[in-house]
């Protein structure tokens, strides 16, 4: 069974630009969650999508947005990039049909802001 | 953002020794998960726990769901060099959302 696939693996951007990251969940999984991982802050929850609807949202500014498509693939967009947005962005999928389903992670997209 | 307290932050142990780490929360959780993350990769699920008092093994790692439902423990017996990595706990109170611990960095000395 293929795992969670995130593209691209690495990205370099400059301040003020915007970026879109992509996540393909495990086949059959309908929930996709996004996390930001930094050495200082650990894993911080961004948002979760289920059946094309945002079901949960973390405490990040509106520059961070996402969406989910009918095939459960998800994208995350960050606009007006800041130096502090440099991080590993992880996507995790689960079946989403019951509470407390375990999440399975992709290998992430490492975003560097110059 | 909200995080769980995970301890210790880091551990240096000799190969063959047993490892113990724990995670505590101020909130009650319905589910505890334990993950291992290797450099350059995403976290990999080791163990999922769903009931207070539950003890579950996945080979050498064993995890327990604390009776108070506010803590969880991970033990790894007879550590080997490939156990090196960062171990994360995660808890959920049934909102389709997980809160993650700060991580325990494990280094195994051969």
Coordinates of C-alpha atoms in Angstrom, one line a residue, chain B residues 5-7 9-11 34 37 43 46 49-50 54-57 76 79 87 99 110:
Chain B
X5 CA 5.3 17.5 28.0
X6 CA 7.7 14.7 26.9
X7 CA 10.7 13.6 28.9
X9 CA 14.4 15.7 26.1
X10 CA 17.3 13.6 25.1
X11 CA 19.0 10.3 26.1
X34 CA 3.9 7.0 19.6
X37 CA 11.3 10.0 13.2
X43 CA 7.4 10.3 11.7
X46 CA 5.0 2.8 16.2
X49 CA -3.3 3.1 22.4
X50 CA -7.1 3.4 22.8
X54 CA -3.7 -0.6 27.8
X55 CA -0.3 -2.1 27.3
X56 CA 0.7 -2.7 23.7
X57 CA 3.9 -4.0 22.1
X76 CA 12.3 0.0 24.3
X79 CA 18.4 -1.0 22.4
X87 CA 10.4 9.7 19.5
X99 CA -1.4 17.3 19.9
X110 CA 27.7 1.1 20.3

